[in-house]
Amino acid sequence: MAGNLIVVGSANQDYVLAVDALPTGGETRLAHSLRRFPGGKGANQAVAAARLGAQVAIVGAVGDDDDGALLIRELRAEGVDTSEIEITSADRTGLAVVSLLPAGESAQTVVPGANHTLSAARTAHVVSRLATPDAILVVQAEIPADVVTAVVRAASQSAVRSVVNLSPVIDLDEDVLRHADPLVVHGVEAAALTGFAIDGRERAEEAAAALLRIARSVVVVADRDGAAWADDGGSGYVLSPRVGPAVDTTGAGDAFVGGLVTLLAEGASLKEAVRVGAEVGAVAMSRVGAQASYPYRRDIRQLRR
């Protein structure tokens, strides 16, 4: 089954440490707990979209190990088509060590592992084969830059819309970014691209306008406050709903993207897609874990009551 969302990206095993503070150089700190969750930007966004009812196929790579087998089982349980995940013996499954702080903020160190074994030629071929008139490509930057470039170009040749979540920021050719519809970045990434800090709504809107010069449309997520959007039809800002105290921000940005692309696949405007993305991200922040925190459609309907 080729989904109407083709997600090309990373699949990682997340090891989440609950800590009071991050250690400084030479310091040892004790964690309160260690928990393991499925993660990776590609897998996270695939699950977030699938829980909202989208048909999703993921293209990626895991190691021939227990973590890889677990990630595939979890994705299948969520209804994601995993037939294009390559199982490789060249490297271990990617992993992330996540330090979860008391206020819900998280700091992550990612070991790409098998994610960086993806072949640009093979991955582009898969995208071309999965392409359908109503498909949308979703790609992030925890995979090699040449793979991102290849799949966006393959999508363009098949008249498939590309959503590019440039996280983390990597060097991409201008023609790749010109196909981004939208280019999705958070405050840190927007600052790296524009040269100014994103410290609120006004700056987020300025960044969206500036980045519209290099992409077809743009979404700038301003941390927990909301997100600015801009396309050739207009621009605006959507406030995030207040669901409750932030418990864990891990994967909340991926939840946002999952909601965004699900609505785009259903034909919604960029403004409405951003609104749903903000709702999905807000719910995710009120729960622990990445994929485990993602809401279903019924949760979003209940949020609006």
PDB file of C-alpha atoms in Angstrom, residues 65-176:
ATOM      1  CA  ASP A  65      19.278  -5.723  15.563  1.00  0.00           C
ATOM      2  CA  ASP A  66      16.672  -5.802  18.307  1.00  0.00           C
ATOM      3  CA  ASP A  67      16.102  -2.028  18.232  1.00  0.00           C
ATOM      4  CA  GLY A  68      15.430  -2.101  14.493  1.00  0.00           C
ATOM      5  CA  ALA A  69      12.994  -4.997  14.797  1.00  0.00           C
ATOM      6  CA  LEU A  70      11.162  -3.196  17.612  1.00  0.00           C
ATOM      7  CA  LEU A  71      10.870   0.042  15.628  1.00  0.00           C
ATOM      8  CA  ILE A  72       9.397  -1.783  12.636  1.00  0.00           C
ATOM      9  CA  ARG A  73       6.892  -3.609  14.851  1.00  0.00           C
ATOM     10  CA  GLU A  74       5.815  -0.336  16.477  1.00  0.00           C
ATOM     11  CA  LEU A  75       5.345   1.369  13.113  1.00  0.00           C
ATOM     12  CA  ARG A  76       3.307  -1.527  11.763  1.00  0.00           C
ATOM     13  CA  ALA A  77       1.150  -1.466  14.886  1.00  0.00           C
ATOM     14  CA  GLU A  78       0.349   2.179  14.095  1.00  0.00           C
ATOM     15  CA  GLY A  79      -0.732   1.278  10.571  1.00  0.00           C
ATOM     16  CA  VAL A  80       2.353   2.648   8.813  1.00  0.00           C
ATOM     17  CA  ASP A  81       3.528   0.807   5.687  1.00  0.00           C
ATOM     18  CA  THR A  82       7.088  -0.318   6.515  1.00  0.00           C
ATOM     19  CA  SER A  83       7.794  -2.339   3.360  1.00  0.00           C
ATOM     20  CA  GLU A  84      10.376   0.241   2.210  1.00  0.00           C
ATOM     21  CA  ILE A  85      12.438   0.220   5.398  1.00  0.00           C
ATOM     22  CA  GLU A  86      15.785  -1.322   4.597  1.00  0.00           C
ATOM     23  CA  ILE A  87      17.331  -3.629   7.205  1.00  0.00           C
ATOM     24  CA  THR A  88      21.101  -3.296   7.017  1.00  0.00           C
ATOM     25  CA  SER A  89      24.030  -5.042   8.654  1.00  0.00           C
ATOM     26  CA  ALA A  90      26.313  -2.099   7.800  1.00  0.00           C
ATOM     27  CA  ASP A  91      25.487  -0.199  11.006  1.00  0.00           C
ATOM     28  CA  ARG A  92      23.326  -0.392  14.110  1.00  0.00           C
ATOM     29  CA  THR A  93      19.887   1.185  14.376  1.00  0.00           C
ATOM     30  CA  GLY A  94      20.036   4.928  15.045  1.00  0.00           C
ATOM     31  CA  LEU A  95      19.545   6.068  18.599  1.00  0.00           C
ATOM     32  CA  ALA A  96      19.012   9.251  20.566  1.00  0.00           C
ATOM     33  CA  VAL A  97      19.937   9.978  24.157  1.00  0.00           C
ATOM     34  CA  VAL A  98      17.341  12.440  25.431  1.00  0.00           C
ATOM     35  CA  SER A  99      17.818  14.395  28.657  1.00  0.00           C
ATOM     36  CA  LEU A 100      14.394  15.405  29.959  1.00  0.00           C
ATOM     37  CA  LEU A 101      14.451  18.433  32.265  1.00  0.00           C
ATOM     38  CA  PRO A 102      11.856  19.280  34.964  1.00  0.00           C
ATOM     39  CA  ALA A 103      10.081  21.988  32.920  1.00  0.00           C
ATOM     40  CA  GLY A 104       9.516  19.572  30.046  1.00  0.00           C
ATOM     41  CA  GLU A 105      12.395  20.822  27.896  1.00  0.00           C
ATOM     42  CA  SER A 106      14.630  18.192  26.362  1.00  0.00           C
ATOM     43  CA  ALA A 107      18.176  18.052  25.016  1.00  0.00           C
ATOM     44  CA  GLN A 108      19.079  15.344  22.541  1.00  0.00           C
ATOM     45  CA  THR A 109      22.209  13.708  21.201  1.00  0.00           C
ATOM     46  CA  VAL A 110      21.581  11.576  18.111  1.00  0.00           C
ATOM     47  CA  VAL A 111      23.730   8.749  16.764  1.00  0.00           C
ATOM     48  CA  PRO A 112      22.514   8.396  13.128  1.00  0.00           C
ATOM     49  CA  GLY A 113      23.637   4.808  12.663  1.00  0.00           C
ATOM     50  CA  ALA A 114      21.693   3.029   9.916  1.00  0.00           C
ATOM     51  CA  ASN A 115      19.908   6.258   8.956  1.00  0.00           C
ATOM     52  CA  HIS A 116      23.103   7.399   7.253  1.00  0.00           C
ATOM     53  CA  THR A 117      23.358   4.228   5.166  1.00  0.00           C
ATOM     54  CA  LEU A 118      20.439   5.340   2.989  1.00  0.00           C
ATOM     55  CA  SER A 119      21.326   5.466  -0.696  1.00  0.00           C
ATOM     56  CA  ALA A 120      20.266   8.557  -2.630  1.00  0.00           C
ATOM     57  CA  ALA A 121      19.695   6.587  -5.834  1.00  0.00           C
ATOM     58  CA  ARG A 122      17.638   3.820  -4.228  1.00  0.00           C
ATOM     59  CA  THR A 123      15.584   6.187  -2.102  1.00  0.00           C
ATOM     60  CA  ALA A 124      14.777   8.450  -5.048  1.00  0.00           C
ATOM     61  CA  HIS A 125      13.729   5.388  -7.051  1.00  0.00           C
ATOM     62  CA  VAL A 126      11.372   4.313  -4.271  1.00  0.00           C
ATOM     63  CA  VAL A 127       9.804   7.783  -4.087  1.00  0.00           C
ATOM     64  CA  SER A 128       9.245   7.772  -7.858  1.00  0.00           C
ATOM     65  CA  ARG A 129       7.608   4.350  -7.620  1.00  0.00           C
ATOM     66  CA  LEU A 130       5.331   5.348  -4.735  1.00  0.00           C
ATOM     67  CA  ALA A 131       4.347   8.666  -6.320  1.00  0.00           C
ATOM     68  CA  THR A 132       0.638   9.102  -7.012  1.00  0.00           C
ATOM     69  CA  PRO A 133      -1.314  12.222  -8.058  1.00  0.00           C
ATOM     70  CA  ASP A 134      -2.484  12.860  -4.480  1.00  0.00           C
ATOM     71  CA  ALA A 135       0.784  11.977  -2.724  1.00  0.00           C
ATOM     72  CA  ILE A 136       2.875  14.316  -0.579  1.00  0.00           C
ATOM     73  CA  LEU A 137       6.541  13.757   0.190  1.00  0.00           C
ATOM     74  CA  VAL A 138       7.619  14.515   3.768  1.00  0.00           C
ATOM     75  CA  VAL A 139      11.359  14.661   4.453  1.00  0.00           C
ATOM     76  CA  GLN A 140      13.547  15.810   7.349  1.00  0.00           C
ATOM     77  CA  ALA A 141      17.298  16.281   7.822  1.00  0.00           C
ATOM     78  CA  GLU A 142      18.399  13.447  10.104  1.00  0.00           C
ATOM     79  CA  ILE A 143      19.413  11.642   6.917  1.00  0.00           C
ATOM     80  CA  PRO A 144      22.225  12.519   4.475  1.00  0.00           C
ATOM     81  CA  ALA A 145      21.862  15.736   2.480  1.00  0.00           C
ATOM     82  CA  ASP A 146      22.281  13.926  -0.846  1.00  0.00           C
ATOM     83  CA  VAL A 147      19.285  11.725   0.021  1.00  0.00           C
ATOM     84  CA  VAL A 148      17.135  14.759   0.839  1.00  0.00           C
ATOM     85  CA  THR A 149      18.202  16.365  -2.439  1.00  0.00           C
ATOM     86  CA  ALA A 150      17.525  13.233  -4.473  1.00  0.00           C
ATOM     87  CA  VAL A 151      14.043  12.556  -3.087  1.00  0.00           C
ATOM     88  CA  VAL A 152      12.860  16.165  -3.433  1.00  0.00           C
ATOM     89  CA  ARG A 153      14.011  16.205  -7.056  1.00  0.00           C
ATOM     90  CA  ALA A 154      12.356  12.837  -7.686  1.00  0.00           C
ATOM     91  CA  ALA A 155       9.124  14.133  -6.167  1.00  0.00           C
ATOM     92  CA  SER A 156       9.263  17.239  -8.344  1.00  0.00           C
ATOM     93  CA  GLN A 157       9.701  15.153 -11.476  1.00  0.00           C
ATOM     94  CA  SER A 158       6.604  13.164 -10.476  1.00  0.00           C
ATOM     95  CA  ALA A 159       4.610  16.343  -9.707  1.00  0.00           C
ATOM     96  CA  VAL A 160       4.484  15.393  -6.019  1.00  0.00           C
ATOM     97  CA  ARG A 161       4.383  18.139  -3.393  1.00  0.00           C
ATOM     98  CA  SER A 162       7.399  18.210  -1.038  1.00  0.00           C
ATOM     99  CA  VAL A 163       7.214  19.217   2.620  1.00  0.00           C
ATOM    100  CA  VAL A 164      10.776  19.812   3.825  1.00  0.00           C
ATOM    101  CA  ASN A 165      11.355  19.938   7.579  1.00  0.00           C
ATOM    102  CA  LEU A 166      14.868  21.373   7.680  1.00  0.00           C
ATOM    103  CA  SER A 167      15.754  20.022  11.109  1.00  0.00           C
ATOM    104  CA  PRO A 168      18.602  20.037  11.796  1.00  0.00           C
ATOM    105  CA  VAL A 169      19.808  22.652   9.298  1.00  0.00           C
ATOM    106  CA  ILE A 170      21.933  21.083   6.561  1.00  0.00           C
ATOM    107  CA  ASP A 171      23.320  22.520   3.340  1.00  0.00           C
ATOM    108  CA  LEU A 172      20.909  22.021   0.443  1.00  0.00           C
ATOM    109  CA  ASP A 173      21.035  23.432  -3.081  1.00  0.00           C
ATOM    110  CA  GLU A 174      18.768  26.397  -3.774  1.00  0.00           C
ATOM    111  CA  ASP A 175      16.701  24.418  -6.280  1.00  0.00           C
ATOM    112  CA  VAL A 176      15.833  21.881  -3.552  1.00  0.00           C
TER     113      VAL A 176
END
